[in-house]
XYZ file of C-alpha atoms in Angstrom:
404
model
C 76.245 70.425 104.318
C 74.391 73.893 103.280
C 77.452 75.627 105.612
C 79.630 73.623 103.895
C 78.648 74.510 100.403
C 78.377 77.988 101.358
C 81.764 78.229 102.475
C 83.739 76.893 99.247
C 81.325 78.729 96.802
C 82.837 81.962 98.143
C 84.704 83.435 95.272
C 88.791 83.852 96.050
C 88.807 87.673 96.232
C 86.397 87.006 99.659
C 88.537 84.459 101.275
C 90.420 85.317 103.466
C 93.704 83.082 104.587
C 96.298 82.801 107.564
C 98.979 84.287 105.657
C 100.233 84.813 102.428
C 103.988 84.243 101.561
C 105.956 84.937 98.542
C 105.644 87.413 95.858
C 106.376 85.796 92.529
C 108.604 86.863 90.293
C 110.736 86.069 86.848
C 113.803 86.867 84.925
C 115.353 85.666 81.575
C 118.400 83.593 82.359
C 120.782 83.973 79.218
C 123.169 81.403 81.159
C 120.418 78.846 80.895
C 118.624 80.030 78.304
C 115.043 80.093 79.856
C 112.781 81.915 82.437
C 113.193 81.608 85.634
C 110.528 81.501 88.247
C 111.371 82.408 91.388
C 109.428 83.444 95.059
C 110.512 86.456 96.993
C 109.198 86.991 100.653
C 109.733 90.774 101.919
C 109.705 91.080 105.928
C 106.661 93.485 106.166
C 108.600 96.021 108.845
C 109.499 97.648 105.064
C 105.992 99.073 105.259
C 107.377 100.837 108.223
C 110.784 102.183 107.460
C 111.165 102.556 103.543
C 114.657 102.627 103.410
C 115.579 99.428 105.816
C 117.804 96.635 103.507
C 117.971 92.992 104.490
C 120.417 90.128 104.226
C 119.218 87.653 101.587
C 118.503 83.848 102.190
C 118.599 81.620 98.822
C 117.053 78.912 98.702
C 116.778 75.737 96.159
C 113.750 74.145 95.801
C 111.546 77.231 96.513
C 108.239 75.672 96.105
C 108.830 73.457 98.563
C 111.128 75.287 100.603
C 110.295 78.468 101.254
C 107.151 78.063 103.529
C 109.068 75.959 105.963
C 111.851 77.915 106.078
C 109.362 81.220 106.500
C 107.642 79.672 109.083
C 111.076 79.221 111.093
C 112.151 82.592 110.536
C 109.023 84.096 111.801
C 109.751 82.027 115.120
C 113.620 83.380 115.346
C 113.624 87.137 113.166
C 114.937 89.691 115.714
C 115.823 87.982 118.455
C 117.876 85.162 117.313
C 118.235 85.902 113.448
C 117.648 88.955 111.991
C 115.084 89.777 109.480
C 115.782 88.734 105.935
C 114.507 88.836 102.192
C 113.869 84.912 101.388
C 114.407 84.396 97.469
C 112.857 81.035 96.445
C 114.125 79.666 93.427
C 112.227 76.860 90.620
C 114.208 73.824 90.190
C 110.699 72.424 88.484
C 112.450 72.268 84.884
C 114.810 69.932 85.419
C 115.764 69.682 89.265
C 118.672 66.665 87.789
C 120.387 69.615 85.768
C 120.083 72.482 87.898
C 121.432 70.966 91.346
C 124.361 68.475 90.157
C 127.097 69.915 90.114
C 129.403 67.606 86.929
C 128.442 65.210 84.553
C 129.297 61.941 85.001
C 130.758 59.604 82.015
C 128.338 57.312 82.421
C 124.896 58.918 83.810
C 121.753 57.104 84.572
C 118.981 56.144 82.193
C 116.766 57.065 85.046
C 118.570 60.754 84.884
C 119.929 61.584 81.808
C 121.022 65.008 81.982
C 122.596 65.855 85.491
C 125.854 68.020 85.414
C 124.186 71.601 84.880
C 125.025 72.786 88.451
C 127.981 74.911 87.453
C 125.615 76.751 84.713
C 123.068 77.274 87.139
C 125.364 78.424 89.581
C 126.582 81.032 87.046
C 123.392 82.050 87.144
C 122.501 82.671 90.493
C 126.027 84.487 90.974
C 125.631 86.503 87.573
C 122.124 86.534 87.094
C 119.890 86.062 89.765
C 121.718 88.053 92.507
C 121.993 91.239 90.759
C 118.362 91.134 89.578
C 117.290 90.743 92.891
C 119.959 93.201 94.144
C 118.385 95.694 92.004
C 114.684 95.457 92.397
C 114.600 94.636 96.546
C 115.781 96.015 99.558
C 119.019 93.933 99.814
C 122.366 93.771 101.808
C 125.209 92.623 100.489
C 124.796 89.469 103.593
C 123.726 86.220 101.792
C 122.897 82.916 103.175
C 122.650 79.498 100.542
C 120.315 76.790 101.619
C 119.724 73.454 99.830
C 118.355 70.391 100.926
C 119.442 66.631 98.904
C 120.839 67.117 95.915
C 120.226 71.048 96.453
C 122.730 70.856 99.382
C 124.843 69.167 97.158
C 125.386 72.441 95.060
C 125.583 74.183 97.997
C 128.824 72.383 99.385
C 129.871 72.780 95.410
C 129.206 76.321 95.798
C 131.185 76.853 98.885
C 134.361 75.408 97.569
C 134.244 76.019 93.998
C 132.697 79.734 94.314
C 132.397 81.393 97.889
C 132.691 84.685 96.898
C 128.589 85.181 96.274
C 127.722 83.892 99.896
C 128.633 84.450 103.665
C 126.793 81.436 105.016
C 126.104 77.614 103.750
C 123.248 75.507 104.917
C 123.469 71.880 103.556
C 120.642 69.480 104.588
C 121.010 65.969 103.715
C 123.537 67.072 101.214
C 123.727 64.003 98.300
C 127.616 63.316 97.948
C 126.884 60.206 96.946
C 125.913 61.073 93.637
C 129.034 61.675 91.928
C 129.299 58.106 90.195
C 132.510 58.204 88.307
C 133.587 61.363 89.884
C 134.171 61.394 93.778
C 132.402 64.586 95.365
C 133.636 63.665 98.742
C 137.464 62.981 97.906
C 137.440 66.460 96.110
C 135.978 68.102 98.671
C 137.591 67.102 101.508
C 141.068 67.942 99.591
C 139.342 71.663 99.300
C 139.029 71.397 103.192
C 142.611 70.522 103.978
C 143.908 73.344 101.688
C 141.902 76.290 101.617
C 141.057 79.291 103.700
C 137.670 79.771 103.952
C 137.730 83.742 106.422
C 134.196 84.436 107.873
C 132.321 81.404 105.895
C 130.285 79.270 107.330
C 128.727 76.138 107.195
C 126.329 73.757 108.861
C 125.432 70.435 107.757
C 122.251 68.473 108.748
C 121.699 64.546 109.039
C 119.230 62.654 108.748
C 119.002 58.933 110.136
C 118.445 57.360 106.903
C 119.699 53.587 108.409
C 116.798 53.264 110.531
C 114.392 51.678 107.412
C 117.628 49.428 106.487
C 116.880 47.206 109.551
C 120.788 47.211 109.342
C 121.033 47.502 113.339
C 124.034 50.401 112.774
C 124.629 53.585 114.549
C 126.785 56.354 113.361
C 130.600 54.985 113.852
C 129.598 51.152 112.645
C 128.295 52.254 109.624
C 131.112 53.610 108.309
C 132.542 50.057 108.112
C 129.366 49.249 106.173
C 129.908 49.025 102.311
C 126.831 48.422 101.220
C 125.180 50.363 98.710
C 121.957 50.712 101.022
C 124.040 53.692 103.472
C 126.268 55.294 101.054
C 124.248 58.396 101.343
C 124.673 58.729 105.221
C 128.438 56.989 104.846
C 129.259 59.920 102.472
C 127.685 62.471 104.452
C 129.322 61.415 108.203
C 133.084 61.036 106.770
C 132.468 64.874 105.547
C 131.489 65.867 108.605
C 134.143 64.198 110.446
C 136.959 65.916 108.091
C 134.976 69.378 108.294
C 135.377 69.276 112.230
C 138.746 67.752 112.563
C 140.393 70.104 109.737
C 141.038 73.430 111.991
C 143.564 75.257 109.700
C 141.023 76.369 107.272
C 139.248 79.153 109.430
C 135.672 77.804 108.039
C 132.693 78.068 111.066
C 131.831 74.656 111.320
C 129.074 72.380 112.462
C 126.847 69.724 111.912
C 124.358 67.789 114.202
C 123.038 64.479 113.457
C 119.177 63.742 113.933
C 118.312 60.106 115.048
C 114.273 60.381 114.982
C 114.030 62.418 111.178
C 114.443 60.698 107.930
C 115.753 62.643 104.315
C 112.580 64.934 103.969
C 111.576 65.374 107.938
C 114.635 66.420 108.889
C 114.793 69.669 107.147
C 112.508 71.680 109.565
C 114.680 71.021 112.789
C 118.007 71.494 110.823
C 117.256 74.669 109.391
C 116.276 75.715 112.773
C 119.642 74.826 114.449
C 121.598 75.721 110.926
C 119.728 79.812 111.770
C 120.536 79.573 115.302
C 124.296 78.167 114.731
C 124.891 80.716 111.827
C 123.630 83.727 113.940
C 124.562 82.736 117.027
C 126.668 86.711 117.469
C 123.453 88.231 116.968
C 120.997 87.817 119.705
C 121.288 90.730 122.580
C 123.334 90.420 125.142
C 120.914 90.524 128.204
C 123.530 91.554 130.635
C 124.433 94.415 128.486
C 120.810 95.301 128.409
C 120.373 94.992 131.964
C 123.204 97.247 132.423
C 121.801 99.833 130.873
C 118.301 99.884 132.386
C 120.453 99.781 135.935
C 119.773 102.870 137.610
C 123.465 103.460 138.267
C 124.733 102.767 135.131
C 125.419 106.740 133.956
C 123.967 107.863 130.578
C 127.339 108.012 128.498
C 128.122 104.530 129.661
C 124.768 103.236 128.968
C 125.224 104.949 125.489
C 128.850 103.319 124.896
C 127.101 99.885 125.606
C 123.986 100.140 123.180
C 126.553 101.509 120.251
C 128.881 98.542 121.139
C 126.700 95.534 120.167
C 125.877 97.621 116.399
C 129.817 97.954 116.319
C 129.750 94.177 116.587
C 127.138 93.338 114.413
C 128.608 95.521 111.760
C 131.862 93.638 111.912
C 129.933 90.337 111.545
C 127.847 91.848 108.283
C 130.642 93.402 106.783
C 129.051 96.615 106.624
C 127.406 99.520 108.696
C 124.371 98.585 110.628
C 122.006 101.519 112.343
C 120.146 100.707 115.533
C 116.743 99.910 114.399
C 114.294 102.749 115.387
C 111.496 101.027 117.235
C 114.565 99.379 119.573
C 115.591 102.751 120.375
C 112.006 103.708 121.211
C 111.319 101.159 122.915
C 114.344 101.514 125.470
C 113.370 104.937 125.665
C 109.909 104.686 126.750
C 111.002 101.974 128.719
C 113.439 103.972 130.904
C 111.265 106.687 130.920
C 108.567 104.483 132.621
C 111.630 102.954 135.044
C 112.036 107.216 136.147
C 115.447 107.551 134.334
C 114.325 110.658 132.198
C 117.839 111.954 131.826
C 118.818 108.395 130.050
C 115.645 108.163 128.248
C 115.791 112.026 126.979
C 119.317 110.528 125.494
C 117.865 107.334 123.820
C 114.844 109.720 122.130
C 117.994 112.125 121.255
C 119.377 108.562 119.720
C 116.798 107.949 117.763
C 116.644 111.907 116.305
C 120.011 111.746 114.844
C 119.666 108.314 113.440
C 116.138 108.666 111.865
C 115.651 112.444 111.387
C 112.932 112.168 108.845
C 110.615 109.580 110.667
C 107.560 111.674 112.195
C 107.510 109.064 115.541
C 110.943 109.686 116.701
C 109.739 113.579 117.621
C 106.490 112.726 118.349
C 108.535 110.173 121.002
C 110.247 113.141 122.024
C 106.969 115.427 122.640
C 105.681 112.154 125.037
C 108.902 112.966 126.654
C 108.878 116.730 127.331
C 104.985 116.257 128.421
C 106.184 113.755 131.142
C 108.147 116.374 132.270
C 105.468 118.916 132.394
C 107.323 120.920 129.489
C 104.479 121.538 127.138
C 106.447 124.434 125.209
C 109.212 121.540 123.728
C 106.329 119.253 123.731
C 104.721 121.258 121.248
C 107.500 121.806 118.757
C 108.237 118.252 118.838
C 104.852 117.516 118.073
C 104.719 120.360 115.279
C 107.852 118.953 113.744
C 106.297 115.622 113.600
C 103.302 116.952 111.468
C 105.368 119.155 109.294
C 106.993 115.915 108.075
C 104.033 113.842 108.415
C 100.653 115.666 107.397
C 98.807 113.184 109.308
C 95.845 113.842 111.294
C 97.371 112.320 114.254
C 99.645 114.811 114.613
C 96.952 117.603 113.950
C 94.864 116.540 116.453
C 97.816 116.070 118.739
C 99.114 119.703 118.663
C 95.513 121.030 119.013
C 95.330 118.922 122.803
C 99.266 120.155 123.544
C 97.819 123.662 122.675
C 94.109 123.480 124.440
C 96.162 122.103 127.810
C 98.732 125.131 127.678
């Protein structure tokens, strides 16, 4: 008990916690005409490199949201997705308003004032974007994720105003809710007759049947009329037109999740939504094997680790740079494998890309003192300081100098 005690009574400022995620942050919406609170999560390699941007993830619900979908990304973030800026936005207010996308004629006594989504659409197009745009490290690369009624706005956003975002996640997306006004007719109709080039989508299921003691499975209960699965009914014809409407150039897919219900479900989908979305931008481990081969020659070794940022530049739509501690790393790596010619052009890399980062010539001073060249070591390690001013570097050039 005295442990206990003694543990809680420590003030805040001494605790000390797992992780922390999510800066928050504000603006003044003029389209809605209130604050807006919202969470943004920086990937800490910005500590690092100052001048690295990120694609941006949106996401609805941020409160709730966010710290799942962080805790995913920390699990896939360079090798299978890359790094991104998570924006987190409040739906608190009034979640009804903000995430449906028309107003029906007749609308619920239970919710009577859905039919904001276009407004707060506006917003995050006109308002939210730039702000962030202008106050974080951003690309111009944006993923939209909503879950329920959130994924809802997404699929509204896709068809009604795709310019803002590349990809779509919609979890358990609520088509149902259109009452008067059919969200699944109109959007199937935007499926059949519009091009959607380098958008896409992935939907996620949920096996919301299985507390209906309905004994259905995916094809019979689309014969089912019952009020009880017109959530799943709506969501499974969508999917169905989505993957058997080819014309429209949209990246499509869905998976359906027989063990997860509405809310539990949103932690594997997101997963495979990431890994579907990105699926171009892992490494290609042959490639990479290729170049580490012994008898692959430096230019074509070169040609191959340019080709895959070629390829993810097409995919982002604009120029991506090898990241710095990749190139390092292949270059110590080859240097430790005895291909000093090939590493010497991989720490050469890394000099042209980054030529005001102090550890891409102290990388190259590591090299020239493998190969006994203490003279180049030197200046690389005196460049390194002049740029620097850290100790590290001082004390470095003083053992180059005492071991000439």
């Amino acid at each position: 008990m005295i442990i206990h005690n003694s543990l809680f009574s420590q003030s805040k400022k001494d605790q000390q916690y797992l992780f922390e995620i999510g800066l928050v942050d504000s603006l003044y919406s003029k389209t809605l005409g209130e604050y807006r609170k919202i969470w943004v999560h920086v990937p800490e390699s910005v500590t690092s490199d100052k001048n690295k941007k990120y694609p941006v993830l949106i996401v609805l619900d941020g409160d709730t949201q966010l710290l799942k979908i962080r805790a995913i990304l920390q699990q896939l973030e360079r090798v299978k997705v890359p790094e991104m800026i998570i924006i987190g936005v409040d739906n608190n207010t009034n979640r009804l308003r903000d995430l449906t996308p028309t107003k029906p004629h007749n609308p619920s006594p239970a919710s009577p004032l859905p039919g904001g989504g276009e407004k707060f659409t506006q917003f995050i197009q006109n308002e939210l974007l730039p702000y962030v745009d202008s106050k974080y490290p951003t690309t111009p690369y944006r993923t939209f994720f909503g879950h329920s009624i959130g994924g809802l706005l997404v699929l509204n956003s896709l068809f009604l105003n795709s310019a803002s975002f590349d990809n779509y996640i919609a979890i358990e997306p609520s088509l149902w809710r259109g009452g008067d006004y059919d969200y699944l007719k109109e959007y199937s109709t935007y499926l059949k007759n519009t091009q959607f080039f380098q958008k896409s989508l992935f939907v996620g299921v949920a096996n919301t049947m299985s507390r209906l003691n309905l004994n259905l499975d995916t094809t019979s209960v689309l014969k089912d009329n019952s009020r009880a699965t017109e959530h799943i009914r709506h969501i499974l014809t969508f999917a169905k037109t989505a993957s058997e409407t080819n014309q429209n150039k949209l990246n499509f897919d869905w998976k359906y999740y027989d063990n997860e219900d509405h809310n539990s479900v949103v932690l594997r989908s997101t997963y495979d939504a990431l890994c579907f979305l990105f699926s171009w931008y892992p490494e290609n481990k042959n490639d990479l094997m290729k170049i580490k081969n012994a008898d692959t020659p430096v230019d074509e070794a070169l040609n191959i680790f340019n080709k895959r940022n070629k390829e993810l530049s097409s995919h982002f739509g604009y120029t991506v740079m090898p990241e710095e501690q990749v190139i390092n790393r292949l270059g110590y790596q080859l240097l430790s494998m005895g291909q000093s010619e090939k590493s010497y052009a991989f720490f050469k890399m890394n000099i042209d890309y980054y030529p005001k980062s102090p550890n891409v010539y102290d990388s190259m001073a590591d090299y020239f003192e493998s190969e006994k060249d203490k003279e180049n070591a030197l200046k690389y390690a005196r460049i390194a300081y002049e740029i620097s001013g850290e100790d590290y570097y001082k004390d470095r050039i003083k053992k180059l100098e005492s071991n000439k």
